[in-house]
mmCIF file of C-alpha atoms in Angstrom:
data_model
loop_
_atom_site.group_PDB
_atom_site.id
_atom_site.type_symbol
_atom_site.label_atom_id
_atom_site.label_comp_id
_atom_site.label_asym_id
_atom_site.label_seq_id
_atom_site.Cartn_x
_atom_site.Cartn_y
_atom_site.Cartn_z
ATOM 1 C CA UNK T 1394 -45.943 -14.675 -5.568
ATOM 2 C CA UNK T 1395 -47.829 -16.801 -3.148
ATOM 3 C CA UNK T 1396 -45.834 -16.724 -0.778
ATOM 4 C CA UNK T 1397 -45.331 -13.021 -0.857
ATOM 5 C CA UNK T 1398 -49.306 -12.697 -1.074
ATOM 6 C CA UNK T 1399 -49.136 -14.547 2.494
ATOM 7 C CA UNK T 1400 -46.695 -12.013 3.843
ATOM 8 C CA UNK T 1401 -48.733 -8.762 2.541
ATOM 9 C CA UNK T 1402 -51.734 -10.655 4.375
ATOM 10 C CA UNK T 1403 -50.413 -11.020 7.649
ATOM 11 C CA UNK T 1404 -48.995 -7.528 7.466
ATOM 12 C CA UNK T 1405 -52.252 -6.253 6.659
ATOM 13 C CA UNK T 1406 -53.917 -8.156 9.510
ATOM 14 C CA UNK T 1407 -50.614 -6.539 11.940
ATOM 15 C CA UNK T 1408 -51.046 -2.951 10.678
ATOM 16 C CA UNK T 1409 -54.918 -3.229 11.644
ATOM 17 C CA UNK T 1410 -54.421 -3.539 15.258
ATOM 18 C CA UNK T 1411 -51.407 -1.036 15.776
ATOM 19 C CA UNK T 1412 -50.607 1.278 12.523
ATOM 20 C CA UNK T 1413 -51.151 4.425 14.393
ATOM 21 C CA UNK T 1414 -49.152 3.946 17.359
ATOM 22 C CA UNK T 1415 -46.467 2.926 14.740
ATOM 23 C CA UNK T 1416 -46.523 5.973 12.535
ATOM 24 C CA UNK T 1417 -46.719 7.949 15.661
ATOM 25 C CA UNK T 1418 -43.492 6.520 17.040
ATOM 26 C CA UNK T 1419 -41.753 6.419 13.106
ATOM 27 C CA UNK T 1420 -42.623 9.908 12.901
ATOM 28 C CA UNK T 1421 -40.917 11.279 15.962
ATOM 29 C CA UNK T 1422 -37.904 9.714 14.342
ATOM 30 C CA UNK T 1423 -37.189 10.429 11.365
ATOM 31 C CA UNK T 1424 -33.994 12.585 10.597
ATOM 32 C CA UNK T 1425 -33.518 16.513 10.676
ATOM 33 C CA UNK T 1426 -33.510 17.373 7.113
ATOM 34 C CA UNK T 1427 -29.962 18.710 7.158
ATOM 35 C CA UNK T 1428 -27.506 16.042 7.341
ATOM 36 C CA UNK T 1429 -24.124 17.405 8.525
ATOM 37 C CA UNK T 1430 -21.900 14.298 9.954
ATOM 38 C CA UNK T 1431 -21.147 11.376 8.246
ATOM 39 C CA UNK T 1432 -23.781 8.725 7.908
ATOM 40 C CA UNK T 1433 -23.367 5.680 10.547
ATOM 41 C CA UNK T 1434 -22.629 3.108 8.088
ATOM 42 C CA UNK T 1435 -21.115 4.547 4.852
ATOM 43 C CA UNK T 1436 -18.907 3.886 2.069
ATOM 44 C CA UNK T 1437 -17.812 7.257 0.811
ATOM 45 C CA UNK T 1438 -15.418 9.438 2.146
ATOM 46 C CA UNK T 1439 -16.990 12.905 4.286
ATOM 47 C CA UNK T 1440 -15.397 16.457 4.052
ATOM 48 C CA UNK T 1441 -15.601 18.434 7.310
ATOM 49 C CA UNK T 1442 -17.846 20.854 7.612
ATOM 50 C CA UNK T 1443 -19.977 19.418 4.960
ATOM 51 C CA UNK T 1444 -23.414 20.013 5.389
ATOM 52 C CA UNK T 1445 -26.165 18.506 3.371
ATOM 53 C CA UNK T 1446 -30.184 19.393 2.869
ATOM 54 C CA UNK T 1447 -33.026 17.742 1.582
ATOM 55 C CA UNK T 1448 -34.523 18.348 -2.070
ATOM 56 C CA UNK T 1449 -37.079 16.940 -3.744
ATOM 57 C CA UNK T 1450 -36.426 14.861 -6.587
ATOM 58 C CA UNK T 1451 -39.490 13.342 -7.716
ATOM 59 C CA UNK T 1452 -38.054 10.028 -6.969
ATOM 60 C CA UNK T 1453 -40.074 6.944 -5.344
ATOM 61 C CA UNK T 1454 -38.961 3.513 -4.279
ATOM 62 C CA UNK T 1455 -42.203 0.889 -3.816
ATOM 63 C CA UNK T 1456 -42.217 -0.223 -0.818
ATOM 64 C CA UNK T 1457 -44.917 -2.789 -1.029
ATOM 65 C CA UNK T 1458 -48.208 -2.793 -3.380
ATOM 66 C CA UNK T 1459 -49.806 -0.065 -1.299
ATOM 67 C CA UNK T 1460 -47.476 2.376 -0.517
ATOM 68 C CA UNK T 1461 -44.223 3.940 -2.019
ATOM 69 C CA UNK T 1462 -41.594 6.075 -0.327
ATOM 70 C CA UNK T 1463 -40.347 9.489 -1.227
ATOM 71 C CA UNK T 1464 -36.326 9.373 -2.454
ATOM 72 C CA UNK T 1465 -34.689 12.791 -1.565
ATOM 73 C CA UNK T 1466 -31.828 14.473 -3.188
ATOM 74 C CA UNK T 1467 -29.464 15.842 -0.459
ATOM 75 C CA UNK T 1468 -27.606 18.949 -1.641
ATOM 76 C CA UNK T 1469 -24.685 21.024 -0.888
ATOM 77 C CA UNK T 1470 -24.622 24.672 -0.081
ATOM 78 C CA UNK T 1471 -23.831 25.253 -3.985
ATOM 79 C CA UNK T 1472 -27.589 23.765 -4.165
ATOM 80 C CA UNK T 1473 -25.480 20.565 -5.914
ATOM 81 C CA UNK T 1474 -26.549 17.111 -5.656
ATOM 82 C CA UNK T 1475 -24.500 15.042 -3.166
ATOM 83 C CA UNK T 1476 -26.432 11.888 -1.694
ATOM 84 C CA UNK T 1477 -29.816 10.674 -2.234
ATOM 85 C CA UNK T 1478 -31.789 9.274 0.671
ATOM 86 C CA UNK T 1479 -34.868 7.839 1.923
ATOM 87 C CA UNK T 1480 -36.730 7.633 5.230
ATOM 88 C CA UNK T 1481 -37.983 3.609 5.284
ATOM 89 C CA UNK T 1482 -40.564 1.852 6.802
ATOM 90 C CA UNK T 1483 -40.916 -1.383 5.263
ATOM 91 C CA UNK T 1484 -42.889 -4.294 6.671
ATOM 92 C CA UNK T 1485 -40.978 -7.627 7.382
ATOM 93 C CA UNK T 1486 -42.413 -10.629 7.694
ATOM 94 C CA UNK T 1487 -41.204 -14.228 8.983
ATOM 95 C CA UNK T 1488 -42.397 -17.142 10.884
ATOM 96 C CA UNK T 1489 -45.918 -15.662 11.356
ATOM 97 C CA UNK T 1490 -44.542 -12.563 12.834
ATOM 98 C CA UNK T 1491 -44.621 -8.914 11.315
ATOM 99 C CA UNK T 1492 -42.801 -6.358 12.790
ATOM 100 C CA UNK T 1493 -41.727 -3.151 10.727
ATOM 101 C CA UNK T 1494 -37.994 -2.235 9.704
ATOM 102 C CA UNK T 1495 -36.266 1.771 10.004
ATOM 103 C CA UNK T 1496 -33.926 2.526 8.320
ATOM 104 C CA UNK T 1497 -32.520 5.560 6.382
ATOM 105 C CA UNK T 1498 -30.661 4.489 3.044
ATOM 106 C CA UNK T 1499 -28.350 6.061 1.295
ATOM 107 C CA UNK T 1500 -27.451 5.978 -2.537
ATOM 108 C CA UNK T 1501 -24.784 7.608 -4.818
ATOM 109 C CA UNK T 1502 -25.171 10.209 -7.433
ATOM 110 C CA UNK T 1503 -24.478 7.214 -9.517
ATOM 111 C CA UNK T 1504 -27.299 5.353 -7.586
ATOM 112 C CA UNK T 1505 -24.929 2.932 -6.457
ATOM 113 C CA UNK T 1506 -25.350 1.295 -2.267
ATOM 114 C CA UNK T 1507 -23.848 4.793 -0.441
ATOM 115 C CA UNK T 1508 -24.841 3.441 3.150
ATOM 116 C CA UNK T 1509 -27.307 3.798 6.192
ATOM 117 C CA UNK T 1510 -28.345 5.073 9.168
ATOM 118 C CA UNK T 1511 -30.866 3.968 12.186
ATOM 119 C CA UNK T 1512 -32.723 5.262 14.413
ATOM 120 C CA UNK T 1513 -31.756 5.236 18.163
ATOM 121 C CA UNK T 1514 -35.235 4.610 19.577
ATOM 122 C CA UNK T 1515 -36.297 1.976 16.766
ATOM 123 C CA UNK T 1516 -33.300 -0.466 15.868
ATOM 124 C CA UNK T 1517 -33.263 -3.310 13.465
ATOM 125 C CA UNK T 1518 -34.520 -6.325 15.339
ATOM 126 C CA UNK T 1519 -33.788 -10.009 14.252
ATOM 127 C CA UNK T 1520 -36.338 -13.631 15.410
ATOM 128 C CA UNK T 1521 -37.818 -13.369 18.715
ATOM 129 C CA UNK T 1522 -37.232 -9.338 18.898
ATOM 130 C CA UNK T 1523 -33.349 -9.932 19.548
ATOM 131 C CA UNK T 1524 -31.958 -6.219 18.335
ATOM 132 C CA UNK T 1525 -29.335 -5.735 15.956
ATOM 133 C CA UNK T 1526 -25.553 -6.248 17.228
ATOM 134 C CA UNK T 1527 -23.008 -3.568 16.323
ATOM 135 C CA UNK T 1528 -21.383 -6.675 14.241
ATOM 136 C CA UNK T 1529 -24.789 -7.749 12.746
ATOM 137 C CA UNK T 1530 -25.211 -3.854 11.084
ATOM 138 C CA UNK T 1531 -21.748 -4.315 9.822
ATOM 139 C CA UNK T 1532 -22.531 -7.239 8.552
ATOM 140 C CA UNK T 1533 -25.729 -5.442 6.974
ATOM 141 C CA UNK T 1534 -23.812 -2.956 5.477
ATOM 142 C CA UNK T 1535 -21.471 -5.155 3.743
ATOM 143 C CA UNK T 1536 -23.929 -7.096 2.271
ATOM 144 C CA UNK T 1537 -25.852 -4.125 0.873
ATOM 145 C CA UNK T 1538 -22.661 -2.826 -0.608
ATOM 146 C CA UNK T 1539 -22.649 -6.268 -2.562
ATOM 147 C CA UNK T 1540 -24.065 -5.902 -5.645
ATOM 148 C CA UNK T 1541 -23.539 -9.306 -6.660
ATOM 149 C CA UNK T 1542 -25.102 -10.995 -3.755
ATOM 150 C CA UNK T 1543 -27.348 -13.935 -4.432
ATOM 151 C CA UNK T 1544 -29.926 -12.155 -2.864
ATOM 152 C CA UNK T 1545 -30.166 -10.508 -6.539
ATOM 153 C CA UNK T 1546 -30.712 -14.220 -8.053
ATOM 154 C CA UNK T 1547 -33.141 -15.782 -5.616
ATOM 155 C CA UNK T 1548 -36.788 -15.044 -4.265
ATOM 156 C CA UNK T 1549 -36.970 -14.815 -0.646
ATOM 157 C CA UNK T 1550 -38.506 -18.329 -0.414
ATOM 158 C CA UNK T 1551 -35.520 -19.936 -2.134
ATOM 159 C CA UNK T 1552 -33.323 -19.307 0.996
ATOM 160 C CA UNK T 1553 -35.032 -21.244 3.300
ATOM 161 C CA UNK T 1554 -34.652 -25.000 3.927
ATOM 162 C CA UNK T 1555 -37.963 -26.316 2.842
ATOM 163 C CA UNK T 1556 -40.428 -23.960 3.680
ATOM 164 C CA UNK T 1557 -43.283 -25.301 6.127
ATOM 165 C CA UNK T 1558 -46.314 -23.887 6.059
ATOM 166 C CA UNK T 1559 -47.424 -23.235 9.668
ATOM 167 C CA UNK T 1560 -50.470 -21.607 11.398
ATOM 168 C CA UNK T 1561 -50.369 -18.394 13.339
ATOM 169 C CA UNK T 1562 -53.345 -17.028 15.252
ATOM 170 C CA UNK T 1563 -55.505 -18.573 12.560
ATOM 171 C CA UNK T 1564 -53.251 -17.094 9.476
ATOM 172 C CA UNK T 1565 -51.120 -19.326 7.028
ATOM 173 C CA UNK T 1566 -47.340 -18.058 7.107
ATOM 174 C CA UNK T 1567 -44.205 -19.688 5.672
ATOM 175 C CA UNK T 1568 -41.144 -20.922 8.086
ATOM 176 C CA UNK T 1569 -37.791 -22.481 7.656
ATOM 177 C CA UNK T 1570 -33.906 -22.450 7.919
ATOM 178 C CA UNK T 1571 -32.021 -20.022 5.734
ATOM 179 C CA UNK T 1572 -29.566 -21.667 2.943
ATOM 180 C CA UNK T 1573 -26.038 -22.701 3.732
ATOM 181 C CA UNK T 1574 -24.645 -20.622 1.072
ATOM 182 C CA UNK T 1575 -26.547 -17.521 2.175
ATOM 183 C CA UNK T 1576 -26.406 -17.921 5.806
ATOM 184 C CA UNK T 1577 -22.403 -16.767 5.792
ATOM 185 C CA UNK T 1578 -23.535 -13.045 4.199
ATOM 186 C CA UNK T 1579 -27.099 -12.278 5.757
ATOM 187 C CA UNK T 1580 -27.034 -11.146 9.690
ATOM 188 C CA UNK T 1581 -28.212 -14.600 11.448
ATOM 189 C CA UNK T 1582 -32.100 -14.645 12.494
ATOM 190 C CA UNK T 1583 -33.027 -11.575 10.057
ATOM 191 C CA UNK T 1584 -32.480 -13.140 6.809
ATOM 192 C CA UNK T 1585 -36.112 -11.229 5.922
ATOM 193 C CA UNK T 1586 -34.912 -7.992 6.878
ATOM 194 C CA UNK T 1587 -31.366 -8.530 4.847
ATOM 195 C CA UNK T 1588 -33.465 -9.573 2.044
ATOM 196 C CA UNK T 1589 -35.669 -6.450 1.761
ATOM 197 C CA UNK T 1590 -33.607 -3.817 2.376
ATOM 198 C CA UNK T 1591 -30.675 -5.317 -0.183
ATOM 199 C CA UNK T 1592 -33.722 -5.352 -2.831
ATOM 200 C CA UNK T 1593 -34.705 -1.652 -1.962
ATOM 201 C CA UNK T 1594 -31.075 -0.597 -2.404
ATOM 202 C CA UNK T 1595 -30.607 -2.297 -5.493
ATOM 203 C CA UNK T 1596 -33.770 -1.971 -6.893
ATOM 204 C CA UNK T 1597 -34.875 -0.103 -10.295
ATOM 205 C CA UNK T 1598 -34.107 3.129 -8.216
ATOM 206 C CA UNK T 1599 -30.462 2.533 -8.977
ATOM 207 C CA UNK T 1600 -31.359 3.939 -12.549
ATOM 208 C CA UNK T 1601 -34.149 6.457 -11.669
ATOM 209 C CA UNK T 1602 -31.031 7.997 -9.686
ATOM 210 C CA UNK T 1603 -28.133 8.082 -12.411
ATOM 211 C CA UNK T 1604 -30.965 9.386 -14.340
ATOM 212 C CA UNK T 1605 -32.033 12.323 -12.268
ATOM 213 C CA UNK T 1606 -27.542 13.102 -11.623
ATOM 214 C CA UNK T 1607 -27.461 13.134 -15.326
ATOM 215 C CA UNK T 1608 -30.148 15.603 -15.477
ATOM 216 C CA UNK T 1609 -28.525 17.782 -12.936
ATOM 217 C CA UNK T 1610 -24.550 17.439 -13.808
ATOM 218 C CA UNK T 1611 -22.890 20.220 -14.093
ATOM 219 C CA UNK T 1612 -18.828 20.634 -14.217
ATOM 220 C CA UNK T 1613 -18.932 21.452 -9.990
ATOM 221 C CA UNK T 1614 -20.639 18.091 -9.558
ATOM 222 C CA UNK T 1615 -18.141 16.356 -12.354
ATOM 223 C CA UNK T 1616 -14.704 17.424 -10.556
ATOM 224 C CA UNK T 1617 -16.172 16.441 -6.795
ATOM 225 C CA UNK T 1618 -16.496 13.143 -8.443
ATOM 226 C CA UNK T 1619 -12.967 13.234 -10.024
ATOM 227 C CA UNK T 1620 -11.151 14.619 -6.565
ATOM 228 C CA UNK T 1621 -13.289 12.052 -4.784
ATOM 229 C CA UNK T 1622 -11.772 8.453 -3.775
ATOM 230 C CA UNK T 1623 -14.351 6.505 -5.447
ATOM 231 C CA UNK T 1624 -13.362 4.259 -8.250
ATOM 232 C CA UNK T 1625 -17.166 4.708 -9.935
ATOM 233 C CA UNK T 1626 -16.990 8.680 -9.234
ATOM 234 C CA UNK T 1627 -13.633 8.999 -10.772
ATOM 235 C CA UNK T 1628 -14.468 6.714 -14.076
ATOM 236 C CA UNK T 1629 -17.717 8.506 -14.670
ATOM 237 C CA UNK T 1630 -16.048 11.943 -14.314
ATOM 238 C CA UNK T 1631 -13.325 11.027 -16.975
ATOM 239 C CA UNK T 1632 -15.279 9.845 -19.363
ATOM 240 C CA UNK T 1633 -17.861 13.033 -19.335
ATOM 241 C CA UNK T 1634 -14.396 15.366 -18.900
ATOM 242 C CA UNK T 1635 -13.671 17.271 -22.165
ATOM 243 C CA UNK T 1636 -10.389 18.558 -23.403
ATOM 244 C CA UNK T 1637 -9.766 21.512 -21.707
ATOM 245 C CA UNK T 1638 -11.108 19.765 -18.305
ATOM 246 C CA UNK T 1639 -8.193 16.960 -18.862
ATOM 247 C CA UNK T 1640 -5.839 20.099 -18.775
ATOM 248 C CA UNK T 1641 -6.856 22.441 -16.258
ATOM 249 C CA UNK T 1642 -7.138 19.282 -14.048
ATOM 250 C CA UNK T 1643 -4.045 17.532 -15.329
ATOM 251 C CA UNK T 1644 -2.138 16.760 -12.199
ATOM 252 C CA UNK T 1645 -5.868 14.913 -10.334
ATOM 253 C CA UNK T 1646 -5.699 12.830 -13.236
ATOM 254 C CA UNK T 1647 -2.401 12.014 -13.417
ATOM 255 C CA UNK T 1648 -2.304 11.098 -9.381
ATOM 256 C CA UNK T 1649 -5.110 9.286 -10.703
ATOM 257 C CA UNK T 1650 -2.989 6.934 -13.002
ATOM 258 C CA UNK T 1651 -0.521 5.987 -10.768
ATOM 259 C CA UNK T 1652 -3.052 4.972 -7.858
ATOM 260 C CA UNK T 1653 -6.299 3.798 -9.429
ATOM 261 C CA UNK T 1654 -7.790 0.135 -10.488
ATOM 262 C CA UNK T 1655 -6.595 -1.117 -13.884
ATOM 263 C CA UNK T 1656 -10.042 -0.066 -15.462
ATOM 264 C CA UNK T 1657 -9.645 3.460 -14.600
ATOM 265 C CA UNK T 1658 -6.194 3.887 -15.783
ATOM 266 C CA UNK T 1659 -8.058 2.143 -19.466
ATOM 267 C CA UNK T 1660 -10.119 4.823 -19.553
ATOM 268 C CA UNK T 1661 -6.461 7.379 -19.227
ATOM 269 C CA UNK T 1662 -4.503 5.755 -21.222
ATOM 270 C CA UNK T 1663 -7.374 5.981 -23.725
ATOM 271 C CA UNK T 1664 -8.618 9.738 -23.642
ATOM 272 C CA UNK T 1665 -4.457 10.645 -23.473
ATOM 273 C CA UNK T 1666 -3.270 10.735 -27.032
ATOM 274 C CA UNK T 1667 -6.786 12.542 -27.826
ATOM 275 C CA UNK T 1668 -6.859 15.168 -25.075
ATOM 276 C CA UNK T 1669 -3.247 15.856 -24.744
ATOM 277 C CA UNK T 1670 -2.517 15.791 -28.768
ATOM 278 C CA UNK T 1671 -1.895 19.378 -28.560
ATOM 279 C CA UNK T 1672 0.166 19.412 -25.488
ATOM 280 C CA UNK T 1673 2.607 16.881 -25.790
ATOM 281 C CA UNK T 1674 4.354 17.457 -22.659
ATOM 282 C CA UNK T 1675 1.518 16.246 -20.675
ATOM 283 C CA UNK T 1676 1.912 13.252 -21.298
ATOM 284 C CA UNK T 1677 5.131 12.827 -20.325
ATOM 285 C CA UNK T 1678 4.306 11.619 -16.256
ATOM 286 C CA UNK T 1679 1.863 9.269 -17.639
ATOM 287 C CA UNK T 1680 4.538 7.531 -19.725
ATOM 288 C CA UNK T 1681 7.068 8.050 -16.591
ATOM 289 C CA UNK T 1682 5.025 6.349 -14.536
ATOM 290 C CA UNK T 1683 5.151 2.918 -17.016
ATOM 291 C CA UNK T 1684 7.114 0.767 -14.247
ATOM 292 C CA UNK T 1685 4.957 1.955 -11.210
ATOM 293 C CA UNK T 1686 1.697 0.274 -12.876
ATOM 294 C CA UNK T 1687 -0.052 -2.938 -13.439
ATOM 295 C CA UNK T 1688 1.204 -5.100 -16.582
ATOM 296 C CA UNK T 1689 -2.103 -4.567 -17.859
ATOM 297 C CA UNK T 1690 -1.573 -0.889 -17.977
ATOM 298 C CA UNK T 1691 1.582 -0.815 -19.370
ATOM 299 C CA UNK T 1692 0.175 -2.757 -22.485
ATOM 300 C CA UNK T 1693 -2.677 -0.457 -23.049
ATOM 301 C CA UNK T 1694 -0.086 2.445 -22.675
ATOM 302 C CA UNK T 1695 2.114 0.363 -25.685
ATOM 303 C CA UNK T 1696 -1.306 0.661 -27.954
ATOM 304 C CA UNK T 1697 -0.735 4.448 -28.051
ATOM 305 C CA UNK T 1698 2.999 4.486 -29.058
ATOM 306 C CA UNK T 1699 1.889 5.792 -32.549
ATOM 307 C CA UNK T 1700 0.480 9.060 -31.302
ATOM 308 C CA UNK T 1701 3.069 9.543 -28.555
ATOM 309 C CA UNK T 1702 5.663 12.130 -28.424
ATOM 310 C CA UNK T 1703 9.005 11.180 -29.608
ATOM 311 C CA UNK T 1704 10.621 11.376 -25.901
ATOM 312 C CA UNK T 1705 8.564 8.458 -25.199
ATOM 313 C CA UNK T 1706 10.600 6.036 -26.878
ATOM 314 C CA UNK T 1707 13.703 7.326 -24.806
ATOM 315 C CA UNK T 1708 11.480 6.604 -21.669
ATOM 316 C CA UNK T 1709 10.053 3.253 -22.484
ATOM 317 C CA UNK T 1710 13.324 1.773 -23.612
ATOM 318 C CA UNK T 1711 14.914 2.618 -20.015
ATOM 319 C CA UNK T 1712 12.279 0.239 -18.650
ATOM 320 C CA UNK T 1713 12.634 -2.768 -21.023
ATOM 321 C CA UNK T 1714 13.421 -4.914 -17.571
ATOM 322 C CA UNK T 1715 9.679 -3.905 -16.303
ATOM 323 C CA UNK T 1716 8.234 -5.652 -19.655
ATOM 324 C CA UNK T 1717 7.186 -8.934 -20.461
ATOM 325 C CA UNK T 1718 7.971 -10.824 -23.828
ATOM 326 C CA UNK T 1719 5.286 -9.854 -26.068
ATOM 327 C CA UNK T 1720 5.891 -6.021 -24.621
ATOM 328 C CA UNK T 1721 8.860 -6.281 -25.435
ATOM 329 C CA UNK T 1722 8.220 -7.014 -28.961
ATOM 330 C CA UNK T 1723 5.478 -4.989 -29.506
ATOM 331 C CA UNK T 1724 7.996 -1.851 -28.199
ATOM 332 C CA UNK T 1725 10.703 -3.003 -30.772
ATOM 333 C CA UNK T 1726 8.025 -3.456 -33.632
ATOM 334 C CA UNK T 1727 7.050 0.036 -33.282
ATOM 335 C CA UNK T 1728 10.887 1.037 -33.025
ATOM 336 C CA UNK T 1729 11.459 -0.547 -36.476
ATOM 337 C CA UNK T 1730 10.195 2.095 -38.308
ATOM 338 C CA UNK T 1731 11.597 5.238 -36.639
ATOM 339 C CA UNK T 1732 14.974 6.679 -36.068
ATOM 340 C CA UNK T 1733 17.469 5.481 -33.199
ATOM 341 C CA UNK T 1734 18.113 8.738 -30.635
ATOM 342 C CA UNK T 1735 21.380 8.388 -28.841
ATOM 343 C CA UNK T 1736 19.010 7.797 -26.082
ATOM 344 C CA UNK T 1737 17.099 5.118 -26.795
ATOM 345 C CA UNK T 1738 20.160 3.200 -28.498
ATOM 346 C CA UNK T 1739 22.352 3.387 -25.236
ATOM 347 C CA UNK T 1740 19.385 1.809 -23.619
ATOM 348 C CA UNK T 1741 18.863 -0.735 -26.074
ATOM 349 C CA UNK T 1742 22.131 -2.142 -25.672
ATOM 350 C CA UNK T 1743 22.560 -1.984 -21.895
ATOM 351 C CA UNK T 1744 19.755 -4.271 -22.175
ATOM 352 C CA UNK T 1745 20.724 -6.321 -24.697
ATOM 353 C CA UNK T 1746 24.251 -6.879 -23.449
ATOM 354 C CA UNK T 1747 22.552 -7.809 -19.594
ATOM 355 C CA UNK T 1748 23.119 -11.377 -18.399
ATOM 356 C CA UNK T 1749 20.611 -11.285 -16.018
ATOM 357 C CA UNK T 1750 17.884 -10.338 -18.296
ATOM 358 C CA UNK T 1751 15.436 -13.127 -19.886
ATOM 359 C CA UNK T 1752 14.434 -11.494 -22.753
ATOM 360 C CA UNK T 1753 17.956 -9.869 -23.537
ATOM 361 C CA UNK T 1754 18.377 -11.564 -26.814
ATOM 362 C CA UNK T 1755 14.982 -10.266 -27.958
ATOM 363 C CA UNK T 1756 16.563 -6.801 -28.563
ATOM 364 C CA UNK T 1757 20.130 -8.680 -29.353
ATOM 365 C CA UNK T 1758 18.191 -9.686 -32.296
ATOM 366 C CA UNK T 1759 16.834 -6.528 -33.522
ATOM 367 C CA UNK T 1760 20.016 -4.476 -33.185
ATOM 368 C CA UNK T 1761 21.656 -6.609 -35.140
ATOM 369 C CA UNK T 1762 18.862 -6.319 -37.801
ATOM 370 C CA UNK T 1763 18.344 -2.268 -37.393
ATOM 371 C CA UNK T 1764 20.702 -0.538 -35.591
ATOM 372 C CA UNK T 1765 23.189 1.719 -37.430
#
């Protein structure tokens, strides 16, 4: 807290001499409030033709003790929420020297790191007024997209090589080397500016934003999420989807399942045997799709063989050679109890009588115990 204290001082002191020409400059700009091209740096994917305009949201971040900035929800023409954004100037302070930082950030309905943009007459500057490097905003905007960085475990004053206190035009201010195992993921001579922005990002806004979607959501807003190629979007949506919405939107989610990370396909394999009780036959490309996925997925699709339709067992047991040991056995547990099609049997011994298979003598074994 000191050491912040020291950089809120100097600020002060800086602001003094030249805030007005500052806010002067800031002010002539700051973005149009209709956004229609895709922000500079940006993790989401943009629709042509989309066009986006500023709402209010009643949503600050703090900037420092004395001032917060206003966080804008950016809507569609549907008046839907799409992007939330803010206009920042943010004092940064290092080595004595205080110099102020534009940027426009961009968050998520989710309030997830969406991406920035800056401003042509006022770009990021590093030590010694060196401006920002095509690769050193890249290298900005993957490290704000980190939300693991350990910029979220350390205070600014942990990341420099033993701080020495040093006097500046008669004001105390803190100065050292940044960390060796921070150096590799901040942009090189603006390890202050990496630091604050990455904590306005990530910040408590992150909630106040989920918060405010949440408030908002409606079922426009829930399938842009589910048609959209974010892994977050697309989990949130199918968890809030209801039955009919799994239906009417059967084929997104099946696409879905073949293509998505192993903790979106949980979520599928989960919500199936509820939302498709009725409809048995939508289930079936889910099941077809058992040797295209992860092995992770096809267990988690094995934990549902009680409530599956009775085609699935003809389907599984063509894909015995996709399965490891244990799936294997949990697949002929289940089998155990039911009755042999013509099917499944023909498939059970082509397996069984394989040479090349590993776990052939697996379902050797239980043919000899159950089949007919």
């Amino acid at each position: 807290m000191k050491f912040l204290s020291v950089i809120v001082f100097v600020f002060t002191l800086f602001l003094a001499s030249g805030e007005s020409e500052f806010r002067e400059s800031f002010s002539t700009e700051t973005y149009n409030d209709i956004l229609d091209k895709a922000p500079e740096y940006y993790l989401l994917e943009w629709k042509a033709g989309t066009k986006l305009s500023k709402r209010k949201a009643g949503l600050f971040i703090e900037i420092d003790s004395f001032d917060d900035q206003e966080v804008m929800v950016m809507v569609n023409e549907n008046q839907d929420p799409v992007l939330y954004a803010s206009d920042v100037s943010t004092p940064v302070c290092a080595d004595g020297e205080c110099k102020l930082m534009h940027i426009r950030l961009y968050w998520t309905l989710l309030g997830e790191y969406a991406g920035f943009d800056t401003y042509p007459k006022l770009p990021l500057t590093k030590h010694d007024h060196d401006e920002f490097r095509k690769e050193d905003y890249e290298k900005l905007h993957k490290l704000l997209a980190d939300d693991k960085s350990i910029l979220k475990r350390r205070r600014i004053d942990e990341l420099v090589e033993e701080p020495v206190m040093r006097n500046v035009n008669g004001v105390d201010a803190l100065s050292g080397a940044t960390v060796a195992e921070v150096k590799e993921s901040v942009v090189s001579g603006a390890l202050y500016s990496c630091y604050v922005a990455w904590h306005l990002t990530h910040g408590t806004i992150r909630d106040e934003i989920k918060t405010h979607t949440l408030s908002t959501l409606n079922a426009n807003m829930l399938m842009d999420m589910l048609y959209s190629q974010n892994t977050d979007y697309q989990l949130f949506a199918l968890e809030k989807m209801d039955s009919s919405q799994f239906i009417e939107h059967h084929s997104q989610t099946v696409r879905i399942f073949k293509t998505a990370v192993p903790l979106v396909r949980s979520i599928i394999a989960k919500e199936m045997s509820e939302k498709f009780r009725n409809r048995p036959e939508l289930q079936r490309p889910f099941w077809e799709a058992f040797p295209e996925i992860d092995i992770g997925s096809r267990s988690l699709l094995l934990r549902h063989l009680e409530s599956a339709p009775p085609y699935v067992g003809d389907i599984v047991s063509a894909q015995l050679g996709s399965m490891t040991k244990n799936q294997i056995a949990v697949f002929l547990e289940f089998l155990s109890s039911k009755k042999h099609a013509p099917e499944l049997l023909r498939n059970l011994h082509s397996f069984a009588d394989s040479e090349n298979e590993a776990y052939s003598y697996l379902v050797k074994n239980y043919l000899e115990e159950h089949a007919p």
